[in-house]
mmCIF file of N, CA and C in Angstrom:
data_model
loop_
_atom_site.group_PDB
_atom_site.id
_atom_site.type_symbol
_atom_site.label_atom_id
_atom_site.label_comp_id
_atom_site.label_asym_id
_atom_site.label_seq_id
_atom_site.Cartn_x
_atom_site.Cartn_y
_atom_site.Cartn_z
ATOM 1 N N UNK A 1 -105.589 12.517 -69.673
ATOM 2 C CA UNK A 1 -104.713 13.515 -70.260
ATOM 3 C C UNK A 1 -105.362 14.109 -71.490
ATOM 4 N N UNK A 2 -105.355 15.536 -71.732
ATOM 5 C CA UNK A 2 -105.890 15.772 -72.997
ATOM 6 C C UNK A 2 -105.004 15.600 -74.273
ATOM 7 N N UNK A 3 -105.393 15.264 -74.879
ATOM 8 C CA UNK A 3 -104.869 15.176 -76.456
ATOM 9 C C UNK A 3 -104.824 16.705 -77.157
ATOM 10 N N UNK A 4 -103.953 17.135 -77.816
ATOM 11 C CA UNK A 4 -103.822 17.554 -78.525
ATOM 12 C C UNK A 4 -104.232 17.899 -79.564
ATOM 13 N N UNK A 5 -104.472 18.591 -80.585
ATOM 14 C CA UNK A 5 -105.329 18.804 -81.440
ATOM 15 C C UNK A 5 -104.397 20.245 -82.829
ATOM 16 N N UNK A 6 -103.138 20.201 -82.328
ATOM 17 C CA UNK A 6 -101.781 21.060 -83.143
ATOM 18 C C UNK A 6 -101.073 20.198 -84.050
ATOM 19 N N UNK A 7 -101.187 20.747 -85.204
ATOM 20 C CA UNK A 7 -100.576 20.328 -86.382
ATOM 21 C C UNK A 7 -98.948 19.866 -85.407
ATOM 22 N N UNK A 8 -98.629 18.813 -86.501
ATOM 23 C CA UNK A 8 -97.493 18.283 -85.949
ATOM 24 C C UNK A 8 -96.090 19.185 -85.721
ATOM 25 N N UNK A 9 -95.988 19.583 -86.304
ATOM 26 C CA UNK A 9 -94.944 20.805 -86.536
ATOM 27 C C UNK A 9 -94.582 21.617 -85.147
ATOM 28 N N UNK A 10 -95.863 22.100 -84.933
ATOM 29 C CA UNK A 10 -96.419 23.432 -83.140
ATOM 30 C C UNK A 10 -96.365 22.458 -82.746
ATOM 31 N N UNK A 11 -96.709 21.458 -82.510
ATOM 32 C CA UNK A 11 -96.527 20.160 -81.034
ATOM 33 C C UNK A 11 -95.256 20.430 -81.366
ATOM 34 N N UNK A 12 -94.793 19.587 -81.892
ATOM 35 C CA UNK A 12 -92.844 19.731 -81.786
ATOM 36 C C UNK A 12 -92.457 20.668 -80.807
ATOM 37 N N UNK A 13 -92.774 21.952 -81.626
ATOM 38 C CA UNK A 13 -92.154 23.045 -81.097
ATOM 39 C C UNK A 13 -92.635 23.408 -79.913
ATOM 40 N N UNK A 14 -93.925 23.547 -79.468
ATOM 41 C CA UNK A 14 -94.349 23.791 -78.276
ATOM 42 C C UNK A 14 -93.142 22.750 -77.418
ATOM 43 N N UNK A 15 -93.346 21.043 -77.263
ATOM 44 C CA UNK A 15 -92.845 20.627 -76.507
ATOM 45 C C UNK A 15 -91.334 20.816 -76.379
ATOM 46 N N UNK A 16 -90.417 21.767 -77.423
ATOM 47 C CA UNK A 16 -89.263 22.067 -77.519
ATOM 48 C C UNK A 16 -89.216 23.103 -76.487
ATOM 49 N N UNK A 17 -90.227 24.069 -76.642
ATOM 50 C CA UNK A 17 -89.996 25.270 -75.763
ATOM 51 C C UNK A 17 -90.517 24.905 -74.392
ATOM 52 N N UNK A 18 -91.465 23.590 -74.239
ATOM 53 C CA UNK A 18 -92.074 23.351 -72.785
ATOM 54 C C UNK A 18 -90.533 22.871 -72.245
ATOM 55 N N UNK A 19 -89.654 22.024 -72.239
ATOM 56 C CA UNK A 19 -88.103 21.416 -71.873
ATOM 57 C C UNK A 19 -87.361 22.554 -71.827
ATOM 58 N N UNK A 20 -87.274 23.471 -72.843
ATOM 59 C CA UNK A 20 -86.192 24.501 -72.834
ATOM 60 C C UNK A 20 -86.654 25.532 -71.515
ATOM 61 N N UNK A 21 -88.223 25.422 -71.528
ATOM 62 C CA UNK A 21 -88.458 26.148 -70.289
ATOM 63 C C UNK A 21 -88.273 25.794 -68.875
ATOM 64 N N UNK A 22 -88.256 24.638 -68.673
ATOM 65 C CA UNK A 22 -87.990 23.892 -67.656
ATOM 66 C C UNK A 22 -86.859 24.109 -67.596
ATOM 67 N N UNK A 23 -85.612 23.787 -68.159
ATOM 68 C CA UNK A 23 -83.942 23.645 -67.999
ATOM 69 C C UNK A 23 -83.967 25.167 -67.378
ATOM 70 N N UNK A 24 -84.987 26.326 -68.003
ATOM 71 C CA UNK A 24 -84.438 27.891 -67.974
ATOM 72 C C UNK A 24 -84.658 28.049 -66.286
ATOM 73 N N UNK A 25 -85.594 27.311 -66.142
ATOM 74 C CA UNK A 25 -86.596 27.610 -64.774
ATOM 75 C C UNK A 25 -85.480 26.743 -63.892
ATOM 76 N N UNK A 26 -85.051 25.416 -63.787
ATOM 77 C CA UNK A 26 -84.447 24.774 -62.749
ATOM 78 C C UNK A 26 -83.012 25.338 -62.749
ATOM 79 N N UNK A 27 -82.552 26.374 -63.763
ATOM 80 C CA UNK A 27 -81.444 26.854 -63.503
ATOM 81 C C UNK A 27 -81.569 28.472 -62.585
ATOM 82 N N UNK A 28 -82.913 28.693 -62.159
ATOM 83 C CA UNK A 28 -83.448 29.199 -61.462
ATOM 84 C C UNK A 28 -83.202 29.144 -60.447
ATOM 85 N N UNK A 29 -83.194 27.954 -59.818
ATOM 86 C CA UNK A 29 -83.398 27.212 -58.794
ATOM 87 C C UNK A 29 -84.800 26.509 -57.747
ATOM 88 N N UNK A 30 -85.603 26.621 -59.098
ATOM 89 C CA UNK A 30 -86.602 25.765 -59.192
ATOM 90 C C UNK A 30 -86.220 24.065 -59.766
ATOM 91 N N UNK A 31 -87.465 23.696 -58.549
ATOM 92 C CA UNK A 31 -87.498 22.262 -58.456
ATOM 93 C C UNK A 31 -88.546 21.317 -58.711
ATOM 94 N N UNK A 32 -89.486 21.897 -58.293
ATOM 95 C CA UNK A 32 -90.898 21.126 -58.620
ATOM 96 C C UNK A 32 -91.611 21.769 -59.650
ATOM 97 N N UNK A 33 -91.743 20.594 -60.324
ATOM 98 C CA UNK A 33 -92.718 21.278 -61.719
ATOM 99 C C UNK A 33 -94.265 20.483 -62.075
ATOM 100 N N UNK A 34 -94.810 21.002 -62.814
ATOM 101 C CA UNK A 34 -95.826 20.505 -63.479
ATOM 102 C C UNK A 34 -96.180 21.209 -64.834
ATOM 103 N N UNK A 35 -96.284 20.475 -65.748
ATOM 104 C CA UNK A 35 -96.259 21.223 -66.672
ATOM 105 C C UNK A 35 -97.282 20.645 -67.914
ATOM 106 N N UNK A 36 -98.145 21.517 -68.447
ATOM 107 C CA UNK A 36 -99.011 20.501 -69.061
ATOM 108 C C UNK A 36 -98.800 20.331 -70.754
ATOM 109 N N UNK A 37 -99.461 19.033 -70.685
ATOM 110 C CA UNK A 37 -98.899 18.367 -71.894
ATOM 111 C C UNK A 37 -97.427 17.763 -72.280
ATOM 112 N N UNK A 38 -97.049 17.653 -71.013
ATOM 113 C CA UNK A 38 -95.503 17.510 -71.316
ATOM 114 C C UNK A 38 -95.110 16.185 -70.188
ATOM 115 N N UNK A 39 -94.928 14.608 -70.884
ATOM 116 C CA UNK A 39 -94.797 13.861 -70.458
ATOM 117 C C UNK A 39 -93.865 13.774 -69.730
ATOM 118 N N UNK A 40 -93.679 12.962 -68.779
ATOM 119 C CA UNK A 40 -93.607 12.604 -66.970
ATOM 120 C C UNK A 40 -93.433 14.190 -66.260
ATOM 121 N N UNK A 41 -94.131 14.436 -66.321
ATOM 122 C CA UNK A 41 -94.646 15.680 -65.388
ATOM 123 C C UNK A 41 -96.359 16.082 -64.746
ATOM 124 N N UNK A 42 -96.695 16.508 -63.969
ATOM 125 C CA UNK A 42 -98.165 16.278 -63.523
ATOM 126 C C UNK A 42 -99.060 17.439 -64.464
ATOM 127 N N UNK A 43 -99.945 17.729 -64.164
ATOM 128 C CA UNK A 43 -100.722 18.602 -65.130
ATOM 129 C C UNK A 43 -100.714 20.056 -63.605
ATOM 130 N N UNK A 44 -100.629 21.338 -64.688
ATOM 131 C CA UNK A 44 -100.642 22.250 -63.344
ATOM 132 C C UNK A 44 -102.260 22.208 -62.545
ATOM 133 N N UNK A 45 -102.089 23.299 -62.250
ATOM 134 C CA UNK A 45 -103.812 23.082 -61.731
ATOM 135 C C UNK A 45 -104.220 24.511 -62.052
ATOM 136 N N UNK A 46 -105.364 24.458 -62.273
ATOM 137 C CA UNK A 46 -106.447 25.394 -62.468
ATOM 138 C C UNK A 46 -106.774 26.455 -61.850
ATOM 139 N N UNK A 47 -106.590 27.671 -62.675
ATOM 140 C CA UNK A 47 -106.168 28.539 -61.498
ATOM 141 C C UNK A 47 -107.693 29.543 -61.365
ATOM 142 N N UNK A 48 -108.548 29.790 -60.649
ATOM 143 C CA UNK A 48 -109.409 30.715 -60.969
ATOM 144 C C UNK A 48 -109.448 31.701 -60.332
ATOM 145 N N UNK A 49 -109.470 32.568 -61.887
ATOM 146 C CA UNK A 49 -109.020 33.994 -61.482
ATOM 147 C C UNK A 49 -110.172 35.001 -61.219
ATOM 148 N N UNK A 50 -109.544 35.865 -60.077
ATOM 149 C CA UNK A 50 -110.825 36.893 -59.613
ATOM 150 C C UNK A 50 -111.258 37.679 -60.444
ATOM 151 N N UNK A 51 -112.818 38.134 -60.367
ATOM 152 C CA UNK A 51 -112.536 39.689 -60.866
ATOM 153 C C UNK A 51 -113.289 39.319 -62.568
ATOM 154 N N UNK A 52 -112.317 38.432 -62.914
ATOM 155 C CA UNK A 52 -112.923 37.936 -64.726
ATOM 156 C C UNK A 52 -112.972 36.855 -64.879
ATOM 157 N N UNK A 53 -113.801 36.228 -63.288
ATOM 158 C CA UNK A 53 -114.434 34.897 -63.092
ATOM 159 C C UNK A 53 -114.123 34.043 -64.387
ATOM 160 N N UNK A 54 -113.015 33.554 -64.695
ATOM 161 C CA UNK A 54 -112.560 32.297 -65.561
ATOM 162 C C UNK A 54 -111.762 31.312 -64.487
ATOM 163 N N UNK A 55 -111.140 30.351 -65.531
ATOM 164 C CA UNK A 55 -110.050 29.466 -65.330
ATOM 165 C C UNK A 55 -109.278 29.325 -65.820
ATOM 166 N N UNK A 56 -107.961 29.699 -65.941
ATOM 167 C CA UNK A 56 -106.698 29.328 -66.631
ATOM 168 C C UNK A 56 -105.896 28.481 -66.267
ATOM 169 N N UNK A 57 -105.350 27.574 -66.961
ATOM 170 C CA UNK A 57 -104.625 26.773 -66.231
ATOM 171 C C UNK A 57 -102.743 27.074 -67.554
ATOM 172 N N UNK A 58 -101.840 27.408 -66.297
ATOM 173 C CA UNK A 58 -100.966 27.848 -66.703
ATOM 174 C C UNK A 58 -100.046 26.445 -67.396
ATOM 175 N N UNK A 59 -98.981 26.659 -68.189
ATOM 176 C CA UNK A 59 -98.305 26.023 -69.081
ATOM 177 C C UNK A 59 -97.346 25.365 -68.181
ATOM 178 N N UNK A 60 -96.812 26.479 -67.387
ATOM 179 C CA UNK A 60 -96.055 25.803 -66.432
ATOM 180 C C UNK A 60 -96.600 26.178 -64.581
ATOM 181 N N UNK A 61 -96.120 25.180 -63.903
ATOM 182 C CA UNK A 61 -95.832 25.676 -62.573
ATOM 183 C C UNK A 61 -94.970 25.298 -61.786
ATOM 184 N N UNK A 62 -94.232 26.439 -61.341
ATOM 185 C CA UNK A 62 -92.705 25.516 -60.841
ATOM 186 C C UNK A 62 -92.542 26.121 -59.256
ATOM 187 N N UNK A 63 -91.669 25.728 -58.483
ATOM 188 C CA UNK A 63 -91.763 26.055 -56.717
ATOM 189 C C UNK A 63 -90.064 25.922 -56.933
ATOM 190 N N UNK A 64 -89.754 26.550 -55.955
ATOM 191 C CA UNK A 64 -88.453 26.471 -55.418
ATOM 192 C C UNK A 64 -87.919 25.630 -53.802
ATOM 193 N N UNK A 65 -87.955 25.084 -53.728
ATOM 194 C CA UNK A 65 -87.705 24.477 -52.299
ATOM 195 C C UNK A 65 -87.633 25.070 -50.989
ATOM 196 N N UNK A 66 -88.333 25.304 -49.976
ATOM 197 C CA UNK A 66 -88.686 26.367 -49.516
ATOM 198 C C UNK A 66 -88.986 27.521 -49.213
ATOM 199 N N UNK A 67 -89.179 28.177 -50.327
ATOM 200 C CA UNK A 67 -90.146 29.567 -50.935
ATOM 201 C C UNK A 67 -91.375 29.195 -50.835
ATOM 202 N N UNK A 68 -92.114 30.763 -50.501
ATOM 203 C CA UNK A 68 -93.620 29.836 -50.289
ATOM 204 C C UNK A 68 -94.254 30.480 -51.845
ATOM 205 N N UNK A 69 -93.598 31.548 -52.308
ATOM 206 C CA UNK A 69 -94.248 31.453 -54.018
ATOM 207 C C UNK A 69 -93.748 30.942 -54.866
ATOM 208 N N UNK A 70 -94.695 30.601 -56.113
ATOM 209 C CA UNK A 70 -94.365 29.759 -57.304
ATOM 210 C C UNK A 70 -94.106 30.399 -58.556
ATOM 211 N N UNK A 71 -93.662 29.908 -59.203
ATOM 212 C CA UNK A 71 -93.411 30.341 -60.719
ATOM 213 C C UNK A 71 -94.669 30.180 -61.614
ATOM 214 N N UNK A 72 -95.272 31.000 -62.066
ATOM 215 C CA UNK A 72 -96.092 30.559 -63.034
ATOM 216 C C UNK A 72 -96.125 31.050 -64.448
ATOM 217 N N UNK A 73 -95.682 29.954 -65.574
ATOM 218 C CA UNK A 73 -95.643 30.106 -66.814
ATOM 219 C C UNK A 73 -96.303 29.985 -68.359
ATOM 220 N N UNK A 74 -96.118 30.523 -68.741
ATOM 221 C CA UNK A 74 -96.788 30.537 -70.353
ATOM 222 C C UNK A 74 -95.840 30.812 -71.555
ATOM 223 N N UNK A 75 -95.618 29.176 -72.494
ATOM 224 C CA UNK A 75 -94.937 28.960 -73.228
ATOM 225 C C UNK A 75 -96.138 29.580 -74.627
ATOM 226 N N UNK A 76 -95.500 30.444 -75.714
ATOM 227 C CA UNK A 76 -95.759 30.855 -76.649
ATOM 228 C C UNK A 76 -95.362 30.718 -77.826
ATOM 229 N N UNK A 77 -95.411 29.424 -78.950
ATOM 230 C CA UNK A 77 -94.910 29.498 -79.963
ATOM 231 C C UNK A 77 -95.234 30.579 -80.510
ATOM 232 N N UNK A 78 -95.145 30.568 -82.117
ATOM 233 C CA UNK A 78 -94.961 31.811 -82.782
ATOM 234 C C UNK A 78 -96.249 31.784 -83.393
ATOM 235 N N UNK A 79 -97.064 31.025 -83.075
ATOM 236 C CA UNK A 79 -98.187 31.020 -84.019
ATOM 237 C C UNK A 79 -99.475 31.391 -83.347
ATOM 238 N N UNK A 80 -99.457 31.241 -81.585
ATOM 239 C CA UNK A 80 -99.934 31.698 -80.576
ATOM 240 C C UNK A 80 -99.620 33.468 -80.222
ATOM 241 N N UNK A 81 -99.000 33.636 -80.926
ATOM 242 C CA UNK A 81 -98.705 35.673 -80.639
ATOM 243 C C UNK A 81 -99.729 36.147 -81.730
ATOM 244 N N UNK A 82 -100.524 35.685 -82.613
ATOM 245 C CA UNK A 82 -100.642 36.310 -83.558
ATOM 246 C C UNK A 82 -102.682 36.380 -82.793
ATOM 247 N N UNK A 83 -102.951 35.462 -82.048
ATOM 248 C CA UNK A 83 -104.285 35.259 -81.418
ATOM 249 C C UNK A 83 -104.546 36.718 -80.095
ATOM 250 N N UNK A 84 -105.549 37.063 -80.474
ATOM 251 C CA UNK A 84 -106.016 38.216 -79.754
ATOM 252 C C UNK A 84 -106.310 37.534 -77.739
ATOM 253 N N UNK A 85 -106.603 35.914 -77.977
ATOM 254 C CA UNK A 85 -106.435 35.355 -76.918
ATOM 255 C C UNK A 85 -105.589 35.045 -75.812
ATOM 256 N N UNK A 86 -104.276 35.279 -76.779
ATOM 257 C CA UNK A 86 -103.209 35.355 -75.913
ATOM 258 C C UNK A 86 -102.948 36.760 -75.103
ATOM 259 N N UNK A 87 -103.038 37.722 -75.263
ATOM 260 C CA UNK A 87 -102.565 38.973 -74.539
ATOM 261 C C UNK A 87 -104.114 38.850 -73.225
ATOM 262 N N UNK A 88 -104.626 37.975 -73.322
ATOM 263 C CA UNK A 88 -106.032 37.915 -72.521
ATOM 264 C C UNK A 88 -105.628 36.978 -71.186
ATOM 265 N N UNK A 89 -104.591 35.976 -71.434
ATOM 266 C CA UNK A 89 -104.116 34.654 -71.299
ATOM 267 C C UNK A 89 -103.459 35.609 -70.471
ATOM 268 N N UNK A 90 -102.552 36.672 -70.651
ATOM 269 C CA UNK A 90 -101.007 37.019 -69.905
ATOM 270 C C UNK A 90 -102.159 38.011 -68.790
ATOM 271 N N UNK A 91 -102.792 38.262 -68.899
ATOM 272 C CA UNK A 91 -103.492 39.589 -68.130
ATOM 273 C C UNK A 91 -104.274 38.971 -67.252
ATOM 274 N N UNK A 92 -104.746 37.670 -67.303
ATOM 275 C CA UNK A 92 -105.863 37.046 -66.560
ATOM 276 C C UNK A 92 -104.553 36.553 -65.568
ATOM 277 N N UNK A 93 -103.635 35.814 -66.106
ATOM 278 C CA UNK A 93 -102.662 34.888 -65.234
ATOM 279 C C UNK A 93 -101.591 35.950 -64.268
ATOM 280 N N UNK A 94 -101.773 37.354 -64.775
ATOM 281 C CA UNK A 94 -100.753 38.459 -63.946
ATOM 282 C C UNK A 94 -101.848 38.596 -62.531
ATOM 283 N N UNK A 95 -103.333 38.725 -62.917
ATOM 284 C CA UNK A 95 -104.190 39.128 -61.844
ATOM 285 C C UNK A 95 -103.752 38.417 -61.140
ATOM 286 N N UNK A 96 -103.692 36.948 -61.234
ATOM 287 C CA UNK A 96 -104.017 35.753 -60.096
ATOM 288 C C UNK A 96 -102.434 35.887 -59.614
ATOM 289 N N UNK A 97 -101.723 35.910 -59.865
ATOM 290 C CA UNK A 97 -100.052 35.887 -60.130
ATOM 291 C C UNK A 97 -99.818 37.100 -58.818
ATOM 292 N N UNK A 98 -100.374 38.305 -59.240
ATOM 293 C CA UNK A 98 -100.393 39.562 -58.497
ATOM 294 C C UNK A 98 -101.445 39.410 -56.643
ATOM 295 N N UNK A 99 -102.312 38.519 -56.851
ATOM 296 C CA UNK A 99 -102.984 38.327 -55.471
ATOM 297 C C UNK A 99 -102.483 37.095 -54.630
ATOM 298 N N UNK A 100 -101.485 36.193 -55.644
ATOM 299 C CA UNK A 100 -101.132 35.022 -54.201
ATOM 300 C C UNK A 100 -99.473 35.341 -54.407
ATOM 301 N N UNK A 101 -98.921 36.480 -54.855
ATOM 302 C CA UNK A 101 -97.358 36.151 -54.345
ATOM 303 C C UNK A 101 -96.580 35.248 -55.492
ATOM 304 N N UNK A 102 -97.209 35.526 -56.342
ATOM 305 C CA UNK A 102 -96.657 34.447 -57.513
ATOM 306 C C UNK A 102 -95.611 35.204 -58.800
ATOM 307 N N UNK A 103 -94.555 34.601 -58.873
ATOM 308 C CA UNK A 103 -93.893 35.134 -60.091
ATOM 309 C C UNK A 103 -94.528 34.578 -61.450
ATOM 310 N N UNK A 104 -94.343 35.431 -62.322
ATOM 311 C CA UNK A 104 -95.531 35.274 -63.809
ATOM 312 C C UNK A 104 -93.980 35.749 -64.764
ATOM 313 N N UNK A 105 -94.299 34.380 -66.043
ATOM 314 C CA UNK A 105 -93.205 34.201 -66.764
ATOM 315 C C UNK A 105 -93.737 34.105 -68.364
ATOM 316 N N UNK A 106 -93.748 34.589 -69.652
ATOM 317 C CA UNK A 106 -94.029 34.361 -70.600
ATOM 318 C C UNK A 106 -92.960 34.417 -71.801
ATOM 319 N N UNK A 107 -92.418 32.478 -71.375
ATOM 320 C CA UNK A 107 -91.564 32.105 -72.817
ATOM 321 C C UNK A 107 -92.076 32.472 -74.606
ATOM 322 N N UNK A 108 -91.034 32.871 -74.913
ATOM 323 C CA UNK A 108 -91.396 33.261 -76.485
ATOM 324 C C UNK A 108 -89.243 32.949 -76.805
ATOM 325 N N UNK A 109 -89.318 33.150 -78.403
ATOM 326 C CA UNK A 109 -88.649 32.458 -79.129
ATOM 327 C C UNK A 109 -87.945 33.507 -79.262
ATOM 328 N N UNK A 110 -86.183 34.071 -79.795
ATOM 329 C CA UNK A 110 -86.089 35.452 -79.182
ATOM 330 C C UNK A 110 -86.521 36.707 -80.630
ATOM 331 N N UNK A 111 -87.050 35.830 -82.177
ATOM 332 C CA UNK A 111 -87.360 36.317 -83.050
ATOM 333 C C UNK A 111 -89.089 36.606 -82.794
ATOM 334 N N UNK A 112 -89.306 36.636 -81.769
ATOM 335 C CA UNK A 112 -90.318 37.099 -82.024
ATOM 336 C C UNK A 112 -90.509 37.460 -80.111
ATOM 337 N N UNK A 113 -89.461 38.747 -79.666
ATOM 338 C CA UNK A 113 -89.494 38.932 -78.573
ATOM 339 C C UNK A 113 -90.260 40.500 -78.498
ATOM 340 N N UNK A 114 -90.071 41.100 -79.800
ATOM 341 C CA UNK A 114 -90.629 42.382 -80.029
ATOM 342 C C UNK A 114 -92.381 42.342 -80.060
ATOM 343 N N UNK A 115 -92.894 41.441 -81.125
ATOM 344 C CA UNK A 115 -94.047 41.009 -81.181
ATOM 345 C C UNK A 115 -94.402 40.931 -79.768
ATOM 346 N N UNK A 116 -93.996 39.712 -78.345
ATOM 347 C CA UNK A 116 -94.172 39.842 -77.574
ATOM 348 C C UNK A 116 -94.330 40.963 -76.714
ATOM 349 N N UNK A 117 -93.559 41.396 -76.732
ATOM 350 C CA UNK A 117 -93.502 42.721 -76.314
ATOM 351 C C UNK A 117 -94.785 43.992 -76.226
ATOM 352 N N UNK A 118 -94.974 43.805 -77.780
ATOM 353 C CA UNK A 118 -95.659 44.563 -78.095
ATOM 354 C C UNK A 118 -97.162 44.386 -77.682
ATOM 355 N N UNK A 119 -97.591 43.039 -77.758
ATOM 356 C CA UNK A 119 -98.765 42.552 -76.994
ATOM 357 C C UNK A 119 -98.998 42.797 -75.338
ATOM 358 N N UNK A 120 -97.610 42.736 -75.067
ATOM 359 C CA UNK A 120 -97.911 42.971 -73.136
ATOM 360 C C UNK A 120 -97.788 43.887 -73.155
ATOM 361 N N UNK A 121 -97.473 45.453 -73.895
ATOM 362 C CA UNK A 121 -97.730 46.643 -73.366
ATOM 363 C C UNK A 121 -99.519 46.961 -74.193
ATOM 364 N N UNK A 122 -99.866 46.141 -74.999
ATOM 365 C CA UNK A 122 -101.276 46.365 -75.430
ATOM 366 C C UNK A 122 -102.509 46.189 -73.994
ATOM 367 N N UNK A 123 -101.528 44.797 -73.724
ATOM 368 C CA UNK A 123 -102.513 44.416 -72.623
ATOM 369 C C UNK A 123 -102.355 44.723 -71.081
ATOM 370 N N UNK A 124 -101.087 45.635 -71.235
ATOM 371 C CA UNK A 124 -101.274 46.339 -70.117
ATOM 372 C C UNK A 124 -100.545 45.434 -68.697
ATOM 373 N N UNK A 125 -99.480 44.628 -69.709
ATOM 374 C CA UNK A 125 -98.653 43.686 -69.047
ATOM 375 C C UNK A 125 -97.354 44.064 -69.137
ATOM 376 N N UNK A 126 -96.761 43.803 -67.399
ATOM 377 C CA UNK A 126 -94.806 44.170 -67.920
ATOM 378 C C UNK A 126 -94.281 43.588 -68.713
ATOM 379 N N UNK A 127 -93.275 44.187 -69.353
ATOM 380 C CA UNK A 127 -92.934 43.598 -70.533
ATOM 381 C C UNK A 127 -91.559 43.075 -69.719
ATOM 382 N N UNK A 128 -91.298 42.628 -68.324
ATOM 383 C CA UNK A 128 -90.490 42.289 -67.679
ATOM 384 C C UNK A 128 -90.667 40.794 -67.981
ATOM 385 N N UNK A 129 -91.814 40.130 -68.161
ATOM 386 C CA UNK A 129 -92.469 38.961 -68.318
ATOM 387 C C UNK A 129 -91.512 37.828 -69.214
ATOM 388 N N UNK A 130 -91.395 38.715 -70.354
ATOM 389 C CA UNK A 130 -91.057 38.309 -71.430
ATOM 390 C C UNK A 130 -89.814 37.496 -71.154
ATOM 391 N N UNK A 131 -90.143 36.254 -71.545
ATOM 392 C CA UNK A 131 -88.200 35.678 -71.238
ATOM 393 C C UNK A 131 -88.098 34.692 -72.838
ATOM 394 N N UNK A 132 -86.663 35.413 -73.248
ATOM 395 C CA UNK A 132 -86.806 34.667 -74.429
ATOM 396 C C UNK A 132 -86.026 33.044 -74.102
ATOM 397 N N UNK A 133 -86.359 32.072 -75.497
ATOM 398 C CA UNK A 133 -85.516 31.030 -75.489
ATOM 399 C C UNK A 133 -84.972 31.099 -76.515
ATOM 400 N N UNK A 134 -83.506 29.827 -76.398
ATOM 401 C CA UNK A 134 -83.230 30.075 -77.601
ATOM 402 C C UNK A 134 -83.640 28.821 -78.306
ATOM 403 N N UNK A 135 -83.403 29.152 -79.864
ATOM 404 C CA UNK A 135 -83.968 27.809 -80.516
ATOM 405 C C UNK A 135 -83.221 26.529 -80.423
ATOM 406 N N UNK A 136 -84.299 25.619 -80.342
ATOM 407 C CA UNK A 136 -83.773 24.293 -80.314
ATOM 408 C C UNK A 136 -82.812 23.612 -81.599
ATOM 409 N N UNK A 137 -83.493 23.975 -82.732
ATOM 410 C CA UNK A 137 -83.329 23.128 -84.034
ATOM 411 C C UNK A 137 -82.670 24.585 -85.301
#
């Protein structure tokens, strides 16, 4: 499992928004998950994307019980919107998302849904994506 390497604070919160995303997703009617960094759950898998020959491996991945596409997600604290890496993150994971039939989801916090926003029309991403949560604490 990889370790972590986020001030204590963003772990918190990340793993606040990884659960809050899950509850959002199985009220979906999604069932199977994997989700990484987020204990008793499997790690997703590695997705490699065409075209801008990388690997991303998404935050979440969730299935619905006989659907043959998956959910695929990206949890965003508030400290992750401000990285030029992230709007790179939503555009690489829409390609792969867009060639196997996959729904593409990017949790954010709902104070910072504009910011979001504003990055997926930079990068040339629907801003349909965007799903806010609400806060935990």
């Amino acid at each position: 499992m990889h370790i972590s390497m986020l001030p204590d604070a963003v772990q918190m919160e990340r793993e606040a928004m990884l659960k809050s995303s899950v509850e959002t997703l199985q009220r979906m009617g999604n069932a199977e998950f994997a989700v990484h960094d987020l204990a008793g759950y499997r790690e997703p898998d590695e997705l490699a994307i065409p075209i801008l020959n990388v690997h991303l491996q998404p935050d979440i991945q969730a299935r619905r019980p006989g659907l043959a596409g998956e959910t695929l997600a990206l949890v965003e604290v508030s400290t992750d919107l401000g990285e030029e890496s992230c709007g790179r993150r939503w555009q690489a994971l829409e390609t792969w998302a867009l060639q196997h039939d996959a729904q593409m989801m990017v949790f954010v916090h709902p104070e910072d849904q504009d910011r979001a926003q504003a990055i997926a029309k930079y990068w040339h991403v629907p801003a349909e994506y965007i799903v806010t949560l609400p806060r935990m604490h």
